[in-house]
mmCIF file of C-alpha atoms in Angstrom:
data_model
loop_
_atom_site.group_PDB
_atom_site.id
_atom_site.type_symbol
_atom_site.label_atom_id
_atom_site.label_comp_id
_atom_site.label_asym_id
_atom_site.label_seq_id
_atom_site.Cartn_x
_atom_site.Cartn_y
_atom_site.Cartn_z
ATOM 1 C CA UNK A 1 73.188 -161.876 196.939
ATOM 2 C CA UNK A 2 72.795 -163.172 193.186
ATOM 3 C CA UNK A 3 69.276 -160.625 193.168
ATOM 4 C CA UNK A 4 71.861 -158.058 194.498
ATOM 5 C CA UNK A 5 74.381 -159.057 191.751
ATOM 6 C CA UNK A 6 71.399 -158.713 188.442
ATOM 7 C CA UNK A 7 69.857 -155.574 189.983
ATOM 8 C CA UNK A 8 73.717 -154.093 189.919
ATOM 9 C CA UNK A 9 74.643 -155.197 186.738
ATOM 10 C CA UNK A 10 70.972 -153.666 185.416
ATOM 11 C CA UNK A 11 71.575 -150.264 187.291
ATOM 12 C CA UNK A 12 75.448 -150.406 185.226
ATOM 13 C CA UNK A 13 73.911 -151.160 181.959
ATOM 14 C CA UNK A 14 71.328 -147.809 182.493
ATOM 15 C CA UNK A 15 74.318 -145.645 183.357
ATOM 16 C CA UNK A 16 76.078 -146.714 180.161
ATOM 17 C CA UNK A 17 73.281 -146.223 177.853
ATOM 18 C CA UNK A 18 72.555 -143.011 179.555
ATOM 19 C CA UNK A 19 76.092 -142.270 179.264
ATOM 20 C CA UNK A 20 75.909 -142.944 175.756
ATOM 21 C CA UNK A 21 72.522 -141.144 175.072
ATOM 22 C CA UNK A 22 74.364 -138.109 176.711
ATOM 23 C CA UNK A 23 77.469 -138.364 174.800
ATOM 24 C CA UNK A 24 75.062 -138.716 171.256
ATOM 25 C CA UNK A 25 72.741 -135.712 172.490
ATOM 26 C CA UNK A 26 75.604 -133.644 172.646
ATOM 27 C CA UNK A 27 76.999 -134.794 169.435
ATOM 28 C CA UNK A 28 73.659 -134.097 167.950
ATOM 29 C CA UNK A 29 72.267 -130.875 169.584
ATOM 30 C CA UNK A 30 74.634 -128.999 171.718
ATOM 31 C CA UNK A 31 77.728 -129.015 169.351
ATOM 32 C CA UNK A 32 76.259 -127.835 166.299
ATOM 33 C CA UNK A 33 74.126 -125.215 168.527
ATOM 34 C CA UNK A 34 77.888 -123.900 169.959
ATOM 35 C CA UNK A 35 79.562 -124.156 166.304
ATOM 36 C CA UNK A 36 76.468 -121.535 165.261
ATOM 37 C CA UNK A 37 76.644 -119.736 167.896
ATOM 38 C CA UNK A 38 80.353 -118.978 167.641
ATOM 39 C CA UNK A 39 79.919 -118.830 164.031
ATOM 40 C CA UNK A 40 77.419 -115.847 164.180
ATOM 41 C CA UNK A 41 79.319 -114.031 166.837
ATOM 42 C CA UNK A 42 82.678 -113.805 164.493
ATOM 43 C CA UNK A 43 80.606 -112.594 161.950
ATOM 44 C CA UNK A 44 80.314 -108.581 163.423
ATOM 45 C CA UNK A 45 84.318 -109.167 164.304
ATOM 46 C CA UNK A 46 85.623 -109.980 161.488
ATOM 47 C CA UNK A 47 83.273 -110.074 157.868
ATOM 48 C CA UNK A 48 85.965 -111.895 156.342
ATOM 49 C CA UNK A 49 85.606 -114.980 158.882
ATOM 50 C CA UNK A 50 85.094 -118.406 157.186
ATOM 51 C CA UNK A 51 81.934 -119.396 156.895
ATOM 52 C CA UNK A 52 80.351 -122.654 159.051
ATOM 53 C CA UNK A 53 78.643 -125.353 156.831
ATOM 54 C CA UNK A 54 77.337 -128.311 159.141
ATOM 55 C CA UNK A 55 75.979 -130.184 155.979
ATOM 56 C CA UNK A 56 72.671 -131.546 157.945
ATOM 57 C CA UNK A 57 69.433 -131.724 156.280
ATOM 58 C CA UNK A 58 67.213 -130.896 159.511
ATOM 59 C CA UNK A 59 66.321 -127.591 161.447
ATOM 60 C CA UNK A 60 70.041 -126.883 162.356
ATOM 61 C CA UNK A 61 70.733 -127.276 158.290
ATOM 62 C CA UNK A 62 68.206 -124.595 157.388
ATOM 63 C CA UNK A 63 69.388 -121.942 160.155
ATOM 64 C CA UNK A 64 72.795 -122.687 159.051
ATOM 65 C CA UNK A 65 72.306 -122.070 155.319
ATOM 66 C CA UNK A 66 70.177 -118.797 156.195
ATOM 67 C CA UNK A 67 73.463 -117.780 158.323
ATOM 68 C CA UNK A 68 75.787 -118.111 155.770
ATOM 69 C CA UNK A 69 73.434 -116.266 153.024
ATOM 70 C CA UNK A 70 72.841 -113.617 155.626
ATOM 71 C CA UNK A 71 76.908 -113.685 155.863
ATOM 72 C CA UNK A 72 77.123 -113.674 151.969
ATOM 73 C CA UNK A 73 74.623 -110.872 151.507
ATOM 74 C CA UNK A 74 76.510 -108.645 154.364
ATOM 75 C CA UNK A 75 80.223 -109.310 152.390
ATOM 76 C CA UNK A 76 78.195 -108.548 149.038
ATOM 77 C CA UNK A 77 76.473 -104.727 150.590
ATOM 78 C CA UNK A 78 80.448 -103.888 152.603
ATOM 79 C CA UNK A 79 82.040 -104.745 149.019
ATOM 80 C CA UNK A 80 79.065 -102.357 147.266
ATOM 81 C CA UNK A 81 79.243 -99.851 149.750
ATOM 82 C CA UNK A 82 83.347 -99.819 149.320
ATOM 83 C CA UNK A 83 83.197 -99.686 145.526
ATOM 84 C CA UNK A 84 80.802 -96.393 145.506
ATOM 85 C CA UNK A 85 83.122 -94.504 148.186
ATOM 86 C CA UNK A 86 86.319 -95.414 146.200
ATOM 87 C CA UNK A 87 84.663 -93.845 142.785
ATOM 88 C CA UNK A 88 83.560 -91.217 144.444
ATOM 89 C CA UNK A 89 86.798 -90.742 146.211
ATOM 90 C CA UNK A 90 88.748 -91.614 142.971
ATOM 91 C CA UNK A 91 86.707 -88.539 141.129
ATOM 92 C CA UNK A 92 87.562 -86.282 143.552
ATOM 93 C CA UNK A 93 91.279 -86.758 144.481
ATOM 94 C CA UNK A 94 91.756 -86.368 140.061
ATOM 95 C CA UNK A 95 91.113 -82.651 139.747
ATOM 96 C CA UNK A 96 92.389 -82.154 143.580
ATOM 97 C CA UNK A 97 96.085 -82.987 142.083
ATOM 98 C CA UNK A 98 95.702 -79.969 139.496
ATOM 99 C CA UNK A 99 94.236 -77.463 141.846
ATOM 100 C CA UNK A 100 97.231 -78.450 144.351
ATOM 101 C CA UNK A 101 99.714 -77.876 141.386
ATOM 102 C CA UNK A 102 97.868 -74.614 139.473
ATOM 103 C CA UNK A 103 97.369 -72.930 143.547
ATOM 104 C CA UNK A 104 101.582 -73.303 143.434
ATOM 105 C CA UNK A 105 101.980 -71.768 140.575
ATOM 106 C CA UNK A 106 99.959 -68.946 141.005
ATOM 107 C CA UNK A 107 101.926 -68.472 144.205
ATOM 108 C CA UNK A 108 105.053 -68.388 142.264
ATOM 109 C CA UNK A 109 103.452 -65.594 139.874
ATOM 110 C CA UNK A 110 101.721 -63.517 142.431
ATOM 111 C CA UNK A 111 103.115 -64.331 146.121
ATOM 112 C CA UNK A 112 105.377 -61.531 146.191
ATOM 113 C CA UNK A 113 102.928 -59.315 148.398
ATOM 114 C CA UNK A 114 102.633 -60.923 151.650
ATOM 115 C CA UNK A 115 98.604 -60.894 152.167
ATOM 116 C CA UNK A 116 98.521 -62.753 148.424
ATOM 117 C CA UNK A 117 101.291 -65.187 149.621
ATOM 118 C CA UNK A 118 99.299 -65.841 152.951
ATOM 119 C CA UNK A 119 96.357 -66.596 151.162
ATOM 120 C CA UNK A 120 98.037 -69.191 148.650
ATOM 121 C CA UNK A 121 99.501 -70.773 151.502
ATOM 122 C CA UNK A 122 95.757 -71.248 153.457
ATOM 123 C CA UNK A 123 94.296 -72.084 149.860
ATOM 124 C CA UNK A 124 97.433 -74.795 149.281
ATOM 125 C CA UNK A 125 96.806 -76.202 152.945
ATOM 126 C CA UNK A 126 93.083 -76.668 152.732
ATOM 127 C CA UNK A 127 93.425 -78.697 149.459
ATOM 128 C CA UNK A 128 96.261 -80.745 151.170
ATOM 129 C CA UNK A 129 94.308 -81.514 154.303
ATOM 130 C CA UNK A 130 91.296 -82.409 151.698
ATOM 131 C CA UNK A 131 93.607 -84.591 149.871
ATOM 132 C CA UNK A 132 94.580 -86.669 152.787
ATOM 133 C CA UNK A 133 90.659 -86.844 153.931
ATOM 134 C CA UNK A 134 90.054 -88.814 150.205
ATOM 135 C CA UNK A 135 93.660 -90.666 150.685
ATOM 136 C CA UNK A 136 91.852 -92.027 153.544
ATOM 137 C CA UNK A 137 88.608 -92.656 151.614
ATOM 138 C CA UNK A 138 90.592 -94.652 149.352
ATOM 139 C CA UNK A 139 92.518 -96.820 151.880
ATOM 140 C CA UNK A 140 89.561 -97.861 153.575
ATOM 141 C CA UNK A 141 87.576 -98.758 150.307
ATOM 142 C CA UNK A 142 90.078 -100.045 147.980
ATOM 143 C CA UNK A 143 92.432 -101.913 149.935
ATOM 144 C CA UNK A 144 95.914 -102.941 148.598
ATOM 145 C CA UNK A 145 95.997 -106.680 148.388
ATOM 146 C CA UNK A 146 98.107 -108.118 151.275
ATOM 147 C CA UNK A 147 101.584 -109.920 151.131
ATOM 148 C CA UNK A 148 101.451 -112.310 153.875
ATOM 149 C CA UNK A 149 105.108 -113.366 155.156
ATOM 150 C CA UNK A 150 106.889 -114.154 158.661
ATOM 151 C CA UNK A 151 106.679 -110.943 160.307
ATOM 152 C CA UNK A 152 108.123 -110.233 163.781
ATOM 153 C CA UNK A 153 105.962 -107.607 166.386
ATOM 154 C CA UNK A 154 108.386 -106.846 168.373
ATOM 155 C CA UNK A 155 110.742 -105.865 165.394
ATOM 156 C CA UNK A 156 107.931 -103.954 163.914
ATOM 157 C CA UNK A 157 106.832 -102.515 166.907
ATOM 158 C CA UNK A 158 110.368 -100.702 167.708
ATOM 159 C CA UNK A 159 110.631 -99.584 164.408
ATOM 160 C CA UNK A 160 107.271 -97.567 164.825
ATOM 161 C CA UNK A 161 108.731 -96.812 168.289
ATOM 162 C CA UNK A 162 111.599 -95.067 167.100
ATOM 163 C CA UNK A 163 109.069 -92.841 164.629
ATOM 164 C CA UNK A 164 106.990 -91.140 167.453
ATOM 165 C CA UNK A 165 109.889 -91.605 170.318
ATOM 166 C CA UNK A 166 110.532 -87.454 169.704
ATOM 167 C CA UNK A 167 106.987 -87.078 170.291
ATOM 168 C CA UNK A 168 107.207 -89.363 173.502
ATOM 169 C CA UNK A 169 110.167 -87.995 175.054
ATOM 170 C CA UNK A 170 108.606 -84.298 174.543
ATOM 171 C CA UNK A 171 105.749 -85.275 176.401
ATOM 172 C CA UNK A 172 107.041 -87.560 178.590
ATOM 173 C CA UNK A 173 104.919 -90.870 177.986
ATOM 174 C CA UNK A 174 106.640 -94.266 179.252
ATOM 175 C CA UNK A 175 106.553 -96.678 176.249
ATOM 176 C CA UNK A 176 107.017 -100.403 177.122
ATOM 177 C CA UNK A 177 107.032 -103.317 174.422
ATOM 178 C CA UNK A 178 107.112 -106.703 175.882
ATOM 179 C CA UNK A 179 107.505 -110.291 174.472
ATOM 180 C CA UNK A 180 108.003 -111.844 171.059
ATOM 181 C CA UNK A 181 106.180 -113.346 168.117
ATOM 182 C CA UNK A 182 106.187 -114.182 164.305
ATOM 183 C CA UNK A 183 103.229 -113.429 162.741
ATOM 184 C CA UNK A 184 102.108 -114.763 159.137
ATOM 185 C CA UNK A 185 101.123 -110.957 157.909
ATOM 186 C CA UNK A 186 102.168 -108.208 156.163
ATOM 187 C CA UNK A 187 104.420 -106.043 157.353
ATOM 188 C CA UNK A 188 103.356 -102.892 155.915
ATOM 189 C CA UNK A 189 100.102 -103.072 157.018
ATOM 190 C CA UNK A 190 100.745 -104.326 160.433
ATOM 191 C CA UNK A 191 103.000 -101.179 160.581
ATOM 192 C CA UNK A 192 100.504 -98.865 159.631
ATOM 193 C CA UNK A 193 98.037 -100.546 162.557
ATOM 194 C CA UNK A 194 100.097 -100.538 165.044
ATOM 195 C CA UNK A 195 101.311 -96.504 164.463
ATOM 196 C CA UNK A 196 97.881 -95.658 164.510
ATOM 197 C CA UNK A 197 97.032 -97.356 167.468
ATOM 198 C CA UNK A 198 100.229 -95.963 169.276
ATOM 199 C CA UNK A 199 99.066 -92.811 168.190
ATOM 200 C CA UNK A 200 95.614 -93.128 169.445
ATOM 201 C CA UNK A 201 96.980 -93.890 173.267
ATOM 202 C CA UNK A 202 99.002 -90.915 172.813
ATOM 203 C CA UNK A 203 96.275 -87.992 172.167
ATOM 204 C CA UNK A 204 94.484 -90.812 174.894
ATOM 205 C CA UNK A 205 97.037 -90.189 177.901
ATOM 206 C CA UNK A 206 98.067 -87.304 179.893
ATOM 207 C CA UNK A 207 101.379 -85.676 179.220
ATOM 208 C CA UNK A 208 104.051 -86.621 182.577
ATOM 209 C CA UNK A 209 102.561 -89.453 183.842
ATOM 210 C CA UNK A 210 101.389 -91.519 180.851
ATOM 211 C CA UNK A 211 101.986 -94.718 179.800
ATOM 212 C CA UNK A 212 101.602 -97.041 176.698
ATOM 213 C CA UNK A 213 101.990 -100.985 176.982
ATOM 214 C CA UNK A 214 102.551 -103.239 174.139
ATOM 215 C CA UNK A 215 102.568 -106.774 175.486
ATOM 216 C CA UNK A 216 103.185 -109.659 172.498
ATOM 217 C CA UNK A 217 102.239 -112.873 173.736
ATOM 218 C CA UNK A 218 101.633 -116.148 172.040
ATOM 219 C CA UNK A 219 98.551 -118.741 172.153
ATOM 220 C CA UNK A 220 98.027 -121.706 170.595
ATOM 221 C CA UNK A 221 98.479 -121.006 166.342
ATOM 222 C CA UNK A 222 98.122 -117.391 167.052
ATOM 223 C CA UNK A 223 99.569 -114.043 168.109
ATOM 224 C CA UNK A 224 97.862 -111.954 170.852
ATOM 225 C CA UNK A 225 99.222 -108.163 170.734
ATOM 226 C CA UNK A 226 97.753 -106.075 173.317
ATOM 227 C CA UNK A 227 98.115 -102.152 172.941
ATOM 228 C CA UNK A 228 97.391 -100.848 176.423
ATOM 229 C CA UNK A 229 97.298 -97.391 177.774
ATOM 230 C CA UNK A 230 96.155 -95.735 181.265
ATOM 231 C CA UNK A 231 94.506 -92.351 179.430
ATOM 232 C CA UNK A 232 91.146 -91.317 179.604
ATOM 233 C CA UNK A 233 89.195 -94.398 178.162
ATOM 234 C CA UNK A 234 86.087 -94.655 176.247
ATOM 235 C CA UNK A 235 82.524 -94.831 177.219
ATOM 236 C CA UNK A 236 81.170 -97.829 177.265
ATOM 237 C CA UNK A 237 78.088 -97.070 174.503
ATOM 238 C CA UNK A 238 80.865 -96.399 172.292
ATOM 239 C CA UNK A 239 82.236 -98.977 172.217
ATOM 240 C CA UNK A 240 80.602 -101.226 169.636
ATOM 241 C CA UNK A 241 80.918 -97.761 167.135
ATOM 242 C CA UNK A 242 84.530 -97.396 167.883
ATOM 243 C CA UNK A 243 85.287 -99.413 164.451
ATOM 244 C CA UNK A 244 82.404 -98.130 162.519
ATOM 245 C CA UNK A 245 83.470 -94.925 159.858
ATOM 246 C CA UNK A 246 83.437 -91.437 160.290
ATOM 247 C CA UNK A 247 83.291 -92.295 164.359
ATOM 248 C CA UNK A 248 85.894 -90.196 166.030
ATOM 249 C CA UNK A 249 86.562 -87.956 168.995
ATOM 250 C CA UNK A 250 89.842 -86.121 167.832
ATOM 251 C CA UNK A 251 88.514 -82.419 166.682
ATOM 252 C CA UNK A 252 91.408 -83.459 163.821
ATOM 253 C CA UNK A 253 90.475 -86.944 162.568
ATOM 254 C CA UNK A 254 88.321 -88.413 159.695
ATOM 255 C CA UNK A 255 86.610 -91.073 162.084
ATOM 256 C CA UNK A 256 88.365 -93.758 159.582
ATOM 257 C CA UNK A 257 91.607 -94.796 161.236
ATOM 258 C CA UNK A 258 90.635 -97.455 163.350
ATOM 259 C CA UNK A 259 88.083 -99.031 160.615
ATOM 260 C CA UNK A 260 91.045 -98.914 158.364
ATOM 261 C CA UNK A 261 92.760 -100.796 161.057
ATOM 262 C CA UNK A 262 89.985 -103.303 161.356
ATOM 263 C CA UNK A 263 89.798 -103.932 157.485
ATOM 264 C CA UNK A 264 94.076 -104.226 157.526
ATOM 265 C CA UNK A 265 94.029 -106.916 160.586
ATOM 266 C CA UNK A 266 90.922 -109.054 159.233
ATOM 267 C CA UNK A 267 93.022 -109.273 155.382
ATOM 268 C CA UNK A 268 95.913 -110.696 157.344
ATOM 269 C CA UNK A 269 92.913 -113.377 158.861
ATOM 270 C CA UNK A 270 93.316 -111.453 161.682
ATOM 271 C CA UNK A 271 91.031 -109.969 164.793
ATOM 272 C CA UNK A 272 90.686 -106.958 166.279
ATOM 273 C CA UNK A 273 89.079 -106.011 169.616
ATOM 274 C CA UNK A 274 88.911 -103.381 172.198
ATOM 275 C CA UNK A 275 88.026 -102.815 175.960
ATOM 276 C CA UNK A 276 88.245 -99.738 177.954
ATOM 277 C CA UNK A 277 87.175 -98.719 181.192
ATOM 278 C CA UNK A 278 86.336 -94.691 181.548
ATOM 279 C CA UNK A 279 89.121 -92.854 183.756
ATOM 280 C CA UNK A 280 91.335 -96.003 183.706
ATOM 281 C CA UNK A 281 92.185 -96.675 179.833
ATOM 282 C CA UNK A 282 91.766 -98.914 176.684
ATOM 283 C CA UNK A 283 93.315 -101.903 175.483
ATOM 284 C CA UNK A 284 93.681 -102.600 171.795
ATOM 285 C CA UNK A 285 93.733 -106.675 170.891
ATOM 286 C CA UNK A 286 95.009 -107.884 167.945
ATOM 287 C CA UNK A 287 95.129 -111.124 167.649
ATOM 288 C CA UNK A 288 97.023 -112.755 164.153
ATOM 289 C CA UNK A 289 97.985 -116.239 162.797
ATOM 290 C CA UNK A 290 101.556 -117.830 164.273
ATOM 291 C CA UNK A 291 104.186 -117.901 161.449
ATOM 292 C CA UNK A 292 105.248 -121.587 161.330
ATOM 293 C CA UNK A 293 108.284 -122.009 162.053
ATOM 294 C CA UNK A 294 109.818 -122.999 159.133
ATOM 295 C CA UNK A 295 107.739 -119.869 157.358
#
């Protein structure tokens, strides 16, 4: 029996110390392996994400400092990339302001005969319609810096409600908004995401028997919106383009409304996903910081 007791006591004191060479092996090798690997997978989300310093001298030291510089360098070619499409953009929409105004004028002099008035009118809506194509330019390169406050969804999400409800009613699409939440965000911007996203399900759905979801849910510190509709979804190799520029499948969009989306959510520290499912819809995520609740 006392041989029985030591070779117990000896099989306890293995467990422990293998117990404790686990718990230091994951300390050492699996955490910092899952902090990188969660790390690098935010990066294509969100460019903006905060960058993962593990401040270790060994291998997982030198792939983390080649991460971050490979995050730096991808911030520094977006920001490069941004400033050349807003000059050019900028240099454009200048001269595009006179032609709009001298184009009226001329119409005012010389639209009395109907064919001259018809073409003033085709001339003055192709400079519009190019004028709103560089608006765009400029909203996705040159960004207007955020005010972040307590925001509400829901409230938001009525008050773009009540903006395309004509459009809803003449078509007959169901709109449902569900739950609450206060966001720490800007409410213009989060306006401006969510009516293009709305807008999106519409042209998505079929007049009579579609239907748009907005379900507001909270989770931990954040905000989970979900913008879901039952319309004609999106292939599944798209998907990783959706948020790219110029990508687009309306006949009568720029291809620049859902990265301007993107680049609105991720100023507000913010994340934006999507899933869809051909012949059975898409669902938009957002997914924001909580408000505190004495914000």
């Amino acid at each position: 029996r006392p041989h029985r007791t030591t070779h117990g006591r000896r099989c306890g004191a293995v467990l422990a110390v293998a117990v404790v060479l686990v718990i230091l092996f994951s300390r050492t090798l699996i955490q910092p392996v899952e902090r990188l690997a969660g790390y690098a997978k935010s990066i294509p989300k969100n460019l903006n994400t905060e960058p993962v310093y593990l401040d270790r001298s060994d291998e997982f030291g030198d792939l983390n400092r080649a991460l971050t510089e490979m995050h730096a360098e991808l911030r520094e070619n977006e920001e490069r990339n941004k400033q050349l499409l807003s000059g050019i953009a900028h240099e454009i929409k200048n001269p595009l302001g006179g032609l709009e105004l001298y184009t009226g004028l001329l119409e005012e002099e010389f639209g009395e005969n109907g064919d001259h008035r018809e073409y003033f009118r085709n001339i003055s809506k192709a400079l519009h319609n190019l004028n709103q194509t560089v608006t765009s330019y400029l909203d996705y390169a040159r960004p207007q810096k955020s005010e972040l406050k307590t925001v509400s969804v829901a409230d938001v999400t009525e008050d773009v409600a009540k903006i395309i409800r004509p459009e809803l009613d003449n078509r007959r699409i169901d709109l449902q908004v569900n739950g609450e939440g206060q966001v720490l965000g800007d409410e213009s911007k989060l306006r401006r995401v969510i009516l293009n996203l709305l807008r999106n399900a519409m042209e998505a759905v079929a007049a009579a028997d579609g239907a748009i979801g907005v379900y507001i849910s909270e989770r931990d510190e954040q905000i989970e919106v979900s913008i879901e509709d039952n319309g004609q979804g999106i292939p599944s190799e798209d998907l990783d383009t959706v948020f790219e520029p110029y990508y687009t499948t309306s006949e009568k969009g720029y291809g620049l409304g859902l990265p301007i989306a993107k680049n609105l959510i991720e100023e507000m520290h913010g994340t934006i996903f999507v899933e869809s499912e051909v012949g059975k819809g898409t669902t938009f995520r957002l997914v924001l910081p909580k408000a505190e609740e004495n914000g």
